Tab-separated table of C-alpha atoms in Angstrom:
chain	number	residue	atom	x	y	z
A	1	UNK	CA	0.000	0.000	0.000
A	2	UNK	CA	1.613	3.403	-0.897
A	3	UNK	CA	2.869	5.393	2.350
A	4	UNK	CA	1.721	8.550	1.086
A	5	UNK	CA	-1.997	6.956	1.872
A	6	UNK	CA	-1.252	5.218	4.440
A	7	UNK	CA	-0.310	8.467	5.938
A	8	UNK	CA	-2.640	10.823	4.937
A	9	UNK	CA	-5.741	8.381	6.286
A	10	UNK	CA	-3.899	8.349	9.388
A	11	UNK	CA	-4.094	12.397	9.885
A	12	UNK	CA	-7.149	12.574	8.903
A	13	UNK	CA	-7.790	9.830	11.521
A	14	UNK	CA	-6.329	11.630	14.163
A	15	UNK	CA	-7.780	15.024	13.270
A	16	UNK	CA	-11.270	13.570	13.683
A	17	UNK	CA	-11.878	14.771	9.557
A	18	UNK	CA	-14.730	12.010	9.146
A	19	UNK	CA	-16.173	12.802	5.942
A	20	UNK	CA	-12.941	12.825	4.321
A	21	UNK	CA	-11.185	10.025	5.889
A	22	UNK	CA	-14.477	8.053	4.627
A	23	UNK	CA	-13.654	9.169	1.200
A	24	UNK	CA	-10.209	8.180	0.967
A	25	UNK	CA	-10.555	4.260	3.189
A	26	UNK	CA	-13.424	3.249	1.210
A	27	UNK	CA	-11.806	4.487	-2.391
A	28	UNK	CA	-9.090	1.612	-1.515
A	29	UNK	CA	-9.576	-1.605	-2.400
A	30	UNK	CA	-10.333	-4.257	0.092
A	31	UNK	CA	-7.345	-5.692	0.273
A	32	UNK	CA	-5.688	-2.316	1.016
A	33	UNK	CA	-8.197	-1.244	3.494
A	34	UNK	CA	-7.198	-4.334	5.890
A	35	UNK	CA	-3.308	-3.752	4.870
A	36	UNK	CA	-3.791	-0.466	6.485
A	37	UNK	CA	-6.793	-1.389	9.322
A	38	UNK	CA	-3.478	-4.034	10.396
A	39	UNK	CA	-0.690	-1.231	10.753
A	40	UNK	CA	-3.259	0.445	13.503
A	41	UNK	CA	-2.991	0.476	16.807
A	42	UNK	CA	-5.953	-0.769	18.458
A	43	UNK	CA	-7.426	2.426	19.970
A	44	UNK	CA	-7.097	3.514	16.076
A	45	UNK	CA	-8.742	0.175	15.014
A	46	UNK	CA	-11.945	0.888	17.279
A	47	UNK	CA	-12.441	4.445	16.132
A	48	UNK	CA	-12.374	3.265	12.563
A	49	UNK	CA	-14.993	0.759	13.701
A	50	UNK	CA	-17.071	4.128	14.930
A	51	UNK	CA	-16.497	5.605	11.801
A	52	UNK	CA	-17.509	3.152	9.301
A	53	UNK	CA	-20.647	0.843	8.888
A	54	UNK	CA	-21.000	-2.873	9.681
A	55	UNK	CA	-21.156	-3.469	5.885
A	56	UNK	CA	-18.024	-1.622	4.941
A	57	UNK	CA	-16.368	-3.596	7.368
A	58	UNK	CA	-17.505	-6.555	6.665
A	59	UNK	CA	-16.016	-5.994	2.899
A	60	UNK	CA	-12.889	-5.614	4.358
A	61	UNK	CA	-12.486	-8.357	7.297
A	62	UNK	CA	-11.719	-11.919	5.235
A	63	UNK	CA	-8.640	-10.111	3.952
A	64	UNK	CA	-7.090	-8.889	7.312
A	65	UNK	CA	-3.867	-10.810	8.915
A	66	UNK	CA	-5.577	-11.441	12.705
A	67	UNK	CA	-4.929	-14.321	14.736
A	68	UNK	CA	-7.837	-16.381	16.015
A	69	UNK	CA	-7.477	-14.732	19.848
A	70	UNK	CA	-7.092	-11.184	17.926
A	71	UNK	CA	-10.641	-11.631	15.960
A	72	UNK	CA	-12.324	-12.960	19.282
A	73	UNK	CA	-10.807	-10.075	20.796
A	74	UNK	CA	-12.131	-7.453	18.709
A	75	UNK	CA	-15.778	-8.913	18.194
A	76	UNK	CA	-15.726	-9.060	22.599
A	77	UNK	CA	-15.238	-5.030	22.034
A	78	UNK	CA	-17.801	-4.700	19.775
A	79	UNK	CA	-22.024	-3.850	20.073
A	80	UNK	CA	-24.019	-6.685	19.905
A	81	UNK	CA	-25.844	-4.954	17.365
A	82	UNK	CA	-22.591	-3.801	15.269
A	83	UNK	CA	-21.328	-6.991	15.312
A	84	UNK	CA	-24.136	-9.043	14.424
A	85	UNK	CA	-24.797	-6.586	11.386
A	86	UNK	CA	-21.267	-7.336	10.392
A	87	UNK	CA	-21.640	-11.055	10.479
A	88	UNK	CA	-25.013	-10.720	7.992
A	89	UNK	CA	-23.402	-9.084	5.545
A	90	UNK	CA	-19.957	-11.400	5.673
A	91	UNK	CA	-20.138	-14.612	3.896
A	92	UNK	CA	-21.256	-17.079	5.107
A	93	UNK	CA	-18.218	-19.571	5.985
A	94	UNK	CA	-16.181	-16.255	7.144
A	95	UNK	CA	-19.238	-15.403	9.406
A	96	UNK	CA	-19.134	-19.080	11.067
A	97	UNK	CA	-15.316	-19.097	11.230
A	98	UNK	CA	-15.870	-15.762	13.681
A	99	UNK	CA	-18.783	-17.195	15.062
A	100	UNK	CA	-16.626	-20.346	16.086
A	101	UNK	CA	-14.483	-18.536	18.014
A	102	UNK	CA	-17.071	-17.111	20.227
A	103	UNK	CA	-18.517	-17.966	23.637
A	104	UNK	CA	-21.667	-19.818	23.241
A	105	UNK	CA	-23.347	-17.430	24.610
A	106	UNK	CA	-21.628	-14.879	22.496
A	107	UNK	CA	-23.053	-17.203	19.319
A	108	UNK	CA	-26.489	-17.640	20.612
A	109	UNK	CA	-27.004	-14.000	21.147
A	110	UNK	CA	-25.749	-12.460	17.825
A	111	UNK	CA	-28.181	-15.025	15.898
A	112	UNK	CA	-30.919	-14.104	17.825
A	113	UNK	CA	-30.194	-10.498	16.399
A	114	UNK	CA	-29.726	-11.889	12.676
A	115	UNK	CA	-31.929	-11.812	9.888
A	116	UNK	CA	-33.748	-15.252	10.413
A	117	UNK	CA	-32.731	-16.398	6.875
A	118	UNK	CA	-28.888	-16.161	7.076
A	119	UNK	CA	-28.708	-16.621	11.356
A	120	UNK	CA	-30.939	-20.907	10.217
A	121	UNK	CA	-27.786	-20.954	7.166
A	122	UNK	CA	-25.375	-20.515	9.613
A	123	UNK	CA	-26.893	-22.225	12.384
A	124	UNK	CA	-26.784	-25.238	9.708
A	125	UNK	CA	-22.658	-24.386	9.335
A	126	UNK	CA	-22.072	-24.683	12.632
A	127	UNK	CA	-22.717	-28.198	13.079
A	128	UNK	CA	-19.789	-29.194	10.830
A	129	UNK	CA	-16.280	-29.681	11.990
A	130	UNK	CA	-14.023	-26.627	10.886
A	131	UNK	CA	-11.111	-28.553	8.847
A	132	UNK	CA	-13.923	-30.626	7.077
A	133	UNK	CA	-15.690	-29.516	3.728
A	134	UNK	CA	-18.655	-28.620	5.718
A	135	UNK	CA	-16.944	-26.794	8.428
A	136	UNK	CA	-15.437	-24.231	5.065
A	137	UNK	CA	-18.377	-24.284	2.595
A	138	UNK	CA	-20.279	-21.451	1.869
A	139	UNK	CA	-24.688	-21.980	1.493
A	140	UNK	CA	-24.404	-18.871	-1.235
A	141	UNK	CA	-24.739	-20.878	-4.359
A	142	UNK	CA	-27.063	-20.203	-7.132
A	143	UNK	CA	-28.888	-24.056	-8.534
A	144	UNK	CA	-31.558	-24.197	-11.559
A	145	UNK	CA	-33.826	-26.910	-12.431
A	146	UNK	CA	-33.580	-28.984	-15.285
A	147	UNK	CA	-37.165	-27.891	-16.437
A	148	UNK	CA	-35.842	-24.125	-16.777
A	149	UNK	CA	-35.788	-22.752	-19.458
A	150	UNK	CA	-32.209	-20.858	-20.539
A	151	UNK	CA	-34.173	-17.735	-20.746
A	152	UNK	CA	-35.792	-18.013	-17.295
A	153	UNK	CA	-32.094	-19.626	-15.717
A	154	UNK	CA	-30.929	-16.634	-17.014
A	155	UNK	CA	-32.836	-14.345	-15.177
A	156	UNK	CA	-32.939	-16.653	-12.444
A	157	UNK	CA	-28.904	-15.970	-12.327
A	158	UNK	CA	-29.301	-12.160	-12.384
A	159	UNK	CA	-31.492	-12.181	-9.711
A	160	UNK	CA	-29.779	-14.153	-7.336
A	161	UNK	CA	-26.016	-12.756	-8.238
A	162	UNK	CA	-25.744	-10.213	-5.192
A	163	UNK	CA	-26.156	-13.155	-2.828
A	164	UNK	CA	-23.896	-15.606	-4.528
A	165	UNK	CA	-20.410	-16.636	-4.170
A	166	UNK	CA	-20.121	-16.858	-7.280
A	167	UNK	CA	-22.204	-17.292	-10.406
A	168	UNK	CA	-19.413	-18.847	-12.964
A	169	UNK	CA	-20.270	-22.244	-11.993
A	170	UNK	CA	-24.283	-23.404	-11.486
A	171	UNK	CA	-25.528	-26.470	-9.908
A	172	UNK	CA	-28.853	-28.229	-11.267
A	173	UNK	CA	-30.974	-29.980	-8.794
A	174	UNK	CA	-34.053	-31.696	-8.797
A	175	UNK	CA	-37.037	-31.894	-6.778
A	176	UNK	CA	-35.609	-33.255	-4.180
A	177	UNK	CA	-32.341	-31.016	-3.992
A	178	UNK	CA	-29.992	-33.624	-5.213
A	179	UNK	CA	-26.905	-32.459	-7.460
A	180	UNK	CA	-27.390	-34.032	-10.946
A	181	UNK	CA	-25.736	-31.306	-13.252
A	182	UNK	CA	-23.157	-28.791	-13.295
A	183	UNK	CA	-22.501	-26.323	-15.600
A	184	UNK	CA	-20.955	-22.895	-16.461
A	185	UNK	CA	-22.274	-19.447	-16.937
A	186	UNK	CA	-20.800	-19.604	-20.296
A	187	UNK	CA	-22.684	-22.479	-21.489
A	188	UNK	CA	-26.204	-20.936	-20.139
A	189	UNK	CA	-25.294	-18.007	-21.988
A	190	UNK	CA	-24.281	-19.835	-25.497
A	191	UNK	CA	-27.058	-21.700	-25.247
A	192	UNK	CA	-30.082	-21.253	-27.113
A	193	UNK	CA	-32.697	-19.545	-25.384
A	194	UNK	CA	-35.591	-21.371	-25.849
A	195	UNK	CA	-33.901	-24.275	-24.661
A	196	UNK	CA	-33.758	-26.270	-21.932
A	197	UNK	CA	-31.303	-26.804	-18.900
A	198	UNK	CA	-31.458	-30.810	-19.361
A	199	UNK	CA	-30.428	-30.718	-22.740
A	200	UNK	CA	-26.973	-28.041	-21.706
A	201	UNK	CA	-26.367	-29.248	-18.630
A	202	UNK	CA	-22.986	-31.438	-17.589
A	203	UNK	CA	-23.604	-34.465	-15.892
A	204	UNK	CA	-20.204	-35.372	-15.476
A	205	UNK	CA	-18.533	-33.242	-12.483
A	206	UNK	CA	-17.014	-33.770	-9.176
A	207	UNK	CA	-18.443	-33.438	-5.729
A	208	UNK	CA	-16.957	-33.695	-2.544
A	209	UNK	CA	-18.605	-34.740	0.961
A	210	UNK	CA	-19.610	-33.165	3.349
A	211	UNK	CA	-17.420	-34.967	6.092
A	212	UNK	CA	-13.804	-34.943	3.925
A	213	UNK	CA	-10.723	-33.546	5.121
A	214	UNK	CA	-10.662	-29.847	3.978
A	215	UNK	CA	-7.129	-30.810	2.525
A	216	UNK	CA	-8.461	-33.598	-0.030
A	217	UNK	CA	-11.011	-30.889	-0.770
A	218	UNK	CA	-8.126	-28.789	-2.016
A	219	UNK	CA	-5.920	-31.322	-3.826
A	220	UNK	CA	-9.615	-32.453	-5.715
A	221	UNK	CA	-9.782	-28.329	-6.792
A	222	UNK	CA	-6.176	-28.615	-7.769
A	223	UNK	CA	-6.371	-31.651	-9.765
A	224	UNK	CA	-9.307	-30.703	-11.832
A	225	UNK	CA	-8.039	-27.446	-12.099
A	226	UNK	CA	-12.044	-25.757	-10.884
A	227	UNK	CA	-13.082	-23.011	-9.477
A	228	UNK	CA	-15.386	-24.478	-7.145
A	229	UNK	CA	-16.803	-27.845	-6.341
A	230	UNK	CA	-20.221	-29.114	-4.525
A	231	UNK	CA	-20.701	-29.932	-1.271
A	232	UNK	CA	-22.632	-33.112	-0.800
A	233	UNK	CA	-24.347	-35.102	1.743
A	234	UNK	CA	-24.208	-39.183	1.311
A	235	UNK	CA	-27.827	-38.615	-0.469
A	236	UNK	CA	-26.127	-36.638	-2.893
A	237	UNK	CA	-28.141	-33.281	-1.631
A	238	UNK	CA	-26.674	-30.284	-2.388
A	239	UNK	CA	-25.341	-28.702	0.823
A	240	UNK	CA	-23.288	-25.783	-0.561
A	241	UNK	CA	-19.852	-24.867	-2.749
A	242	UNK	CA	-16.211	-24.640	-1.673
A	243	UNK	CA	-14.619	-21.463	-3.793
A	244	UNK	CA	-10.831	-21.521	-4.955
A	245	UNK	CA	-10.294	-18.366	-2.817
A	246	UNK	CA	-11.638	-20.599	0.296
A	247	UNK	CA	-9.078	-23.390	-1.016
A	248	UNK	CA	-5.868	-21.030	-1.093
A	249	UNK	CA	-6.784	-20.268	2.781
A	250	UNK	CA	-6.879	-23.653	3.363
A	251	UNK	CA	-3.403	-24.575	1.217
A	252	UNK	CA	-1.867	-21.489	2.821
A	253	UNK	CA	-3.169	-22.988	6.289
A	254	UNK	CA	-1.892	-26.049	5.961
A	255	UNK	CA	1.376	-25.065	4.641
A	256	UNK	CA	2.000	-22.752	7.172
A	257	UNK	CA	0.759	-26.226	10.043
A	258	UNK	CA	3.376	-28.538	7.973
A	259	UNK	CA	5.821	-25.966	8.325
A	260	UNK	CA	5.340	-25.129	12.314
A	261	UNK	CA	5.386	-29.157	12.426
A	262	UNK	CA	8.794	-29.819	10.342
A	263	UNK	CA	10.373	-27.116	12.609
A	264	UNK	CA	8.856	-28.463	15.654
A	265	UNK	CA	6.992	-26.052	16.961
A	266	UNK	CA	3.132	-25.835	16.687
A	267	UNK	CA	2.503	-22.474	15.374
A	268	UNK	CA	4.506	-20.255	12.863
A	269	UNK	CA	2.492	-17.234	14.087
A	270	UNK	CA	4.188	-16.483	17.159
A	271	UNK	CA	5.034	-12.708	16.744
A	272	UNK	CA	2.526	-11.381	18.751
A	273	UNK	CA	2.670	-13.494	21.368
A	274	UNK	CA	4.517	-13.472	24.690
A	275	UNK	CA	7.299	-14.795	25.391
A	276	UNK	CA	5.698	-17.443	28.009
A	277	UNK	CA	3.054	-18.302	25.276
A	278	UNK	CA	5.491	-19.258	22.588
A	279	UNK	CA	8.272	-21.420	25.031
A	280	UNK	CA	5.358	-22.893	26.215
A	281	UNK	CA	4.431	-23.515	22.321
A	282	UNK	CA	8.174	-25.213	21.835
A	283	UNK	CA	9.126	-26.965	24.862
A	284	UNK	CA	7.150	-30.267	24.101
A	285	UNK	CA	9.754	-31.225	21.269
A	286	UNK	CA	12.492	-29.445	22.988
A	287	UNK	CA	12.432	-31.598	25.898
A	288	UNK	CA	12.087	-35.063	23.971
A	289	UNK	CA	14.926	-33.973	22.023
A	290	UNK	CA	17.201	-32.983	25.001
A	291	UNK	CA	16.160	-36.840	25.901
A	292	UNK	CA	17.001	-38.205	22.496
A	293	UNK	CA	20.293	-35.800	22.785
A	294	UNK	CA	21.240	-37.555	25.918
A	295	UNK	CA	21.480	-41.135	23.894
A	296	UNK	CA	23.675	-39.724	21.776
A	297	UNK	CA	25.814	-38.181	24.693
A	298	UNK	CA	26.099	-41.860	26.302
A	299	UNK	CA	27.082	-43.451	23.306
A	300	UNK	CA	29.927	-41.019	22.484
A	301	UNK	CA	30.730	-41.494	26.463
A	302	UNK	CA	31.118	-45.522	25.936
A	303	UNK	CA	33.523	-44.909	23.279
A	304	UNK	CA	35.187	-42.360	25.826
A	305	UNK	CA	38.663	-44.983	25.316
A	306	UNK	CA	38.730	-44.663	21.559
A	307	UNK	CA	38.578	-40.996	21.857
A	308	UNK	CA	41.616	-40.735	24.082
A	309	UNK	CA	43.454	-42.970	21.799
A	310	UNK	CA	42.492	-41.384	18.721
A	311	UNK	CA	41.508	-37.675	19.978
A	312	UNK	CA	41.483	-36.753	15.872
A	313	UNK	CA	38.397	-38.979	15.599
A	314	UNK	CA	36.325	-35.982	17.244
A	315	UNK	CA	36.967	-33.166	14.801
A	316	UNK	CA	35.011	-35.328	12.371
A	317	UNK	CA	31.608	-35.653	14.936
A	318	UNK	CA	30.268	-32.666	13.593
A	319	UNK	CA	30.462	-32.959	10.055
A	320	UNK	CA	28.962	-36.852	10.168
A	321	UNK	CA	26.165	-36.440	12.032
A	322	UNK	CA	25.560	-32.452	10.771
A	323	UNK	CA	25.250	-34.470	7.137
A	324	UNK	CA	23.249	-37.144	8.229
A	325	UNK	CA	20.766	-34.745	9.445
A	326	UNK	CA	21.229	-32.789	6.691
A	327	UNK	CA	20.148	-35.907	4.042
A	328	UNK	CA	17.712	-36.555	6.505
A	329	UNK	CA	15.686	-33.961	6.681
A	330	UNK	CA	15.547	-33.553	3.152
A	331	UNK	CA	14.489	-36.497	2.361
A	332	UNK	CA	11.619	-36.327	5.184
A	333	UNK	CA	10.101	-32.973	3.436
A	334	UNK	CA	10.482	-34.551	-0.141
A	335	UNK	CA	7.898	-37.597	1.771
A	336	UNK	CA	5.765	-34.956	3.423
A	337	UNK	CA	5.016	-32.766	0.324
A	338	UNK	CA	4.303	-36.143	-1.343
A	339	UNK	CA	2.303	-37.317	1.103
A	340	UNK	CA	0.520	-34.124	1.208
A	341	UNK	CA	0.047	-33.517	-2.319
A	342	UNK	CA	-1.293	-37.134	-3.054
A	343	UNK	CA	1.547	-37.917	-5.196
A	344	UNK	CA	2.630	-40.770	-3.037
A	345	UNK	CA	-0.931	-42.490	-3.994
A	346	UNK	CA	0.297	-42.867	-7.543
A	347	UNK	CA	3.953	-43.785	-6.667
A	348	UNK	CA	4.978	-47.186	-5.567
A	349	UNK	CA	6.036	-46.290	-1.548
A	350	UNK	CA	9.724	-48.995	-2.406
A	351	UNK	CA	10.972	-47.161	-4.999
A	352	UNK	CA	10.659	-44.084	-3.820
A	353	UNK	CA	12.394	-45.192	-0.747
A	354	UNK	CA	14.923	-47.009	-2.613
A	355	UNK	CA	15.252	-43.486	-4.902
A	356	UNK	CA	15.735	-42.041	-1.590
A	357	UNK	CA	18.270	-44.058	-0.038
A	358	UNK	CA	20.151	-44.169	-3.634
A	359	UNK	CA	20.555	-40.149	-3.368
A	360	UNK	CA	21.691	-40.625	-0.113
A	361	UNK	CA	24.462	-42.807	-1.245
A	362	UNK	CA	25.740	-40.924	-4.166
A	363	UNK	CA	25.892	-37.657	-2.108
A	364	UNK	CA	27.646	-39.413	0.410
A	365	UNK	CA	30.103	-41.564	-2.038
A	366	UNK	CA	31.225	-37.608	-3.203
A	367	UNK	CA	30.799	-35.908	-0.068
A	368	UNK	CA	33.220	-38.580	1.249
A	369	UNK	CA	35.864	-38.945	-1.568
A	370	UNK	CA	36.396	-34.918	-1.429
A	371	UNK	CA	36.923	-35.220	2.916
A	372	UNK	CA	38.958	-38.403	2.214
A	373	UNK	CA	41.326	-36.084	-0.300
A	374	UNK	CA	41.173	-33.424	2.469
A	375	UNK	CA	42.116	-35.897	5.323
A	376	UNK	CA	45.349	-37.335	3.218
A	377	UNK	CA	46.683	-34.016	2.501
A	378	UNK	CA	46.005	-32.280	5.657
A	379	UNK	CA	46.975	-35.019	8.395
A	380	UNK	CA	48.520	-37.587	6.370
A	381	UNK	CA	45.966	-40.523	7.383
A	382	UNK	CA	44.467	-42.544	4.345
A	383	UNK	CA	43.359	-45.175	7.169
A	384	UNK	CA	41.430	-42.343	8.928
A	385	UNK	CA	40.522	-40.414	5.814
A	386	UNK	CA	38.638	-44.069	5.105
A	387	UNK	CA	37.250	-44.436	8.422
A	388	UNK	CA	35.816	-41.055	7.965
A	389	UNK	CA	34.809	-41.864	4.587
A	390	UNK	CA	33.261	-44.603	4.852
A	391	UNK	CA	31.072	-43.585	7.925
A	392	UNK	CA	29.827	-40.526	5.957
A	393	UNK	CA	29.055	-42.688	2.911
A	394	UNK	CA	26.681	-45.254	5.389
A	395	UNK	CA	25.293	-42.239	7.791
A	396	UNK	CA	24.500	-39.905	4.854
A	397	UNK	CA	22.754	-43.354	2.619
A	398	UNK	CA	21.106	-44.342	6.452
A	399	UNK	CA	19.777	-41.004	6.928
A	400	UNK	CA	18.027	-40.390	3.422
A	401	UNK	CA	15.985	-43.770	4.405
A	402	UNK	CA	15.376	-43.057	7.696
A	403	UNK	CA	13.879	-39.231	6.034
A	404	UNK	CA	11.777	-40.700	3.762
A	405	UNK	CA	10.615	-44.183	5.758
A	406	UNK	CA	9.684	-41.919	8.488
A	407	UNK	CA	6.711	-40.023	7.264
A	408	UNK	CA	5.789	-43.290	5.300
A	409	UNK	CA	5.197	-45.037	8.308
A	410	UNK	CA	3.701	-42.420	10.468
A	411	UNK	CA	1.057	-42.135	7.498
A	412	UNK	CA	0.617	-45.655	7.343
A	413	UNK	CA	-0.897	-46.068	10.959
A	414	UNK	CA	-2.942	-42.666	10.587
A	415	UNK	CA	-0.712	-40.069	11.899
A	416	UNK	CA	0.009	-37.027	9.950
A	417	UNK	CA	3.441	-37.334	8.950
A	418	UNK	CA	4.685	-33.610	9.357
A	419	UNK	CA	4.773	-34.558	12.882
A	420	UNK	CA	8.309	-36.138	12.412
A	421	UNK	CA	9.642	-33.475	12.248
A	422	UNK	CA	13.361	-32.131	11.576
A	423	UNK	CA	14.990	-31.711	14.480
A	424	UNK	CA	13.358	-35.099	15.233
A	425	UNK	CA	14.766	-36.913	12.020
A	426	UNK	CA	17.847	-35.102	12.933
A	427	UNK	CA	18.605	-36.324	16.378
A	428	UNK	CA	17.904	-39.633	15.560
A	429	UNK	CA	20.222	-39.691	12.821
A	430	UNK	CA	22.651	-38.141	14.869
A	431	UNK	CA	22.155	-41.407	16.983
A	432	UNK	CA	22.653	-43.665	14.320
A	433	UNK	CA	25.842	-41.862	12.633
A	434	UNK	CA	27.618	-41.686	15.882
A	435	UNK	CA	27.045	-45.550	16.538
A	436	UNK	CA	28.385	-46.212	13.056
A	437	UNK	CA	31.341	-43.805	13.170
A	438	UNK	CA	32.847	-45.064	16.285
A	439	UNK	CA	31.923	-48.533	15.723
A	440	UNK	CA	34.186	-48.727	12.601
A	441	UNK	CA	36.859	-46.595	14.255
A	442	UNK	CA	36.933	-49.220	17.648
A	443	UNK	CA	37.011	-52.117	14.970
A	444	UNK	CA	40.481	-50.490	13.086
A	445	UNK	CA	41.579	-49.355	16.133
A	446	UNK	CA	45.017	-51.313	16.504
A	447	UNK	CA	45.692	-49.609	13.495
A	448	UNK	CA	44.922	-45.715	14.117
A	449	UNK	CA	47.512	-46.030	16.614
């Protein structure tokens, strides 16, 4: 958003100038009215509440950048009356993803207020789980009937466009509001118009139900490359539409969870938090890994002799098990994204391993012969410079399967498979390197010194 705005609302903010402060926020798109609304402090946030009505903000309020406790927050400040007109003129999934965070007495209250019509469609909303298709699906649809004529679907479509989602795709029901038809506006408005909607209709679409995960949802959107899909009960009644724009909230969600999960750490969006809230967010895995750490601390303790004999042997510890986390932990987000994506569905689960473990063995075959020339020429040790070479070759091959196997396995028994994370996959490999390392250095010991 240009500063020079940004600015300029802000004085005119401060200096109380109402009429033209109106003029300039609402002559900014939405997306730049809740770019600015976010740079404001939060006494400013409430007098542009007093300043503009529930609908304007409502245009604004799916595009701002709030955490959940933020939004809660805000609607808590807010008059019943103000807040409930703000919900009716949201759409509805937005309005039941505010409405979720609310007390229930909070929920119960602004309904009551609500236009009867749109409080019984989201009343219906709320009974679905909020990572399901349900729990994201919006009742703002426009459906014909079969027996329509193009020229009365037609007119149908312009007079239920304000209230719609969107009006590019159309779903054709029958009497009993099952989904038997899809089609575009393009092909009711090709079509002749004494025609019928059974005889331009498409029979052949997808649908989703109304219990799936809201990430299958978006890998079905992807695939078919739509811009919105039916919702669906197990009748086949037509429940309501998923947008794209709904779908990249959802991909960008759970992106943003896989992320938080491969870093260990359950949310990314820690910024405005305290400091108490987010070391309470990352001790879980901290403390299993300062466990896992301490196996690898008694292992390098048992081989406590072969360090004094060989003290050399420890300047290497850091650059075996650093790679064999490294390998690791790519391999582990190349399984995730295809586990997440679907891809792994089509691919056969052994190869890819073996693919995996393969990389991890050719990157460690040249990882090792360039520290096996460095070795030679530095300390003059081709029997170390082997030791070292051939540990890094088996920990950096081990870790690459261990990465990929992993999330495999986790998915197999129906856990999500971001949870193994990297500093997970990396402390275990650090586990396994160090028990190969000094196992092969004890063995050749009689010869190191």
């Amino acid at each position: 958003m240009d500063e020079y705005i940004n600015e300029r609302l802000t004085q005119l903010l401060e200096r109380n100038e109402v009429s033209d402060f109106r003029e300039g926020f609402l002559h900014l798109h939405a997306y730049e009215q809740s770019e600015y609304f976010d740079s404001l402090s939060t006494e400013e946030q409430k007098k542009v509440f007093e300043l503009l009505s529930p609908d304007e903000v409502a245009n604004f309020w799916s595009y701002l950048e709030l955490s959940q406790k933020e939004e809660k927050s805000m609607f808590d400040e807010m008059n019943a009356n103000y807040a409930s007109e703000v919900l009716q003129n949201m759409s509805d999934d937005d309005a039941v993803d505010v409405l979720n965070l609310l007390s229930k007495t909070q929920r119960v209250s602004l309904l009551t207020i609500m236009d009867k019509h749109k409080s019984e469609s989201l009343k219906s909303l709320l009974n679905y789980e909020e990572d399901t298709a349900g729990g994201i699906m919006t009742t703002e649809y426009v459906s014909l009937t079969p027996e329509m004529s193009v020229r009365e679907a037609l007119m149908h479509v312009k007079e239920k466009s304000s209230s719609a989602q969107t009006i590019y795709a159309l779903y054709v029901v029958n009497d009993q509001k099952k989904l038997i038809a899809v089609m575009s506006l393009r092909d009711l408005i090709n079509a002749d118009m004494d025609d019928h909607v059974k005889n331009v209709m498409n029979e052949n679409f997808v649908s989703t139900d109304v219990a799936e995960d809201q990430e299958i949802v978006a890998q079905t959107i992807q695939d078919y490359d739509i811009i919105a899909i039916p919702v669906v009960d197990y009748q086949h009644h037509l429940l309501g539409i998923i947008t794209v724009d709904d779908i990249l909230d959802v991909m960008e969600e759970e992106a943003s969870e896989d992320y938080s999960k491969l870093a260990g750490i359950n949310d990314v969006k820690e910024t405005k938090e305290s400091v108490l809230q987010t070391a309470k967010k990352r001790l879980p895995w901290l403390i299993l890994l300062t466990f896992l750490g301490m196996i690898t601390a008694t292992i390098l303790g048992s081989f406590e002799d072969t360090l004094e004999q060989v003290a050399l042997l420890a300047a290497f510890i850091p650059i075996i098990s650093g790679m064999s986390g490294n390998t690791g932990t790519q391999s582990l987000a190349v399984s995730v994204r295809s586990i997440s994506t679907g891809d792994m569905e089509k691919e056969n689960k052994v190869r890819h391993a073996l693919h995996e473990s393969a990389s991890g063995f050719i990157s460690g075959l040249v990882c090792s012969l360039i520290l096996f020339s460095i070795i030679v020429i530095l300390y003059g040790q081709p029997l170390l410079a082997t030791i070292v070479g051939i540990s890094l070759t088996t920990a950096m091959t081990v870790g690459t399967t261990i990465g990929s196997l992993i999330p495999l396995f986790m998915n197999k028994i129906g856990i999500d498979p971001a949870v193994a994370s990297g500093p997970f996959i990396t402390t275990i490999n650090d586990i396994v390197s160090m028990l190969i390392y000094f196992s092969l250095a004890t063995s050749f010991m009689s010869y190191l010194t």
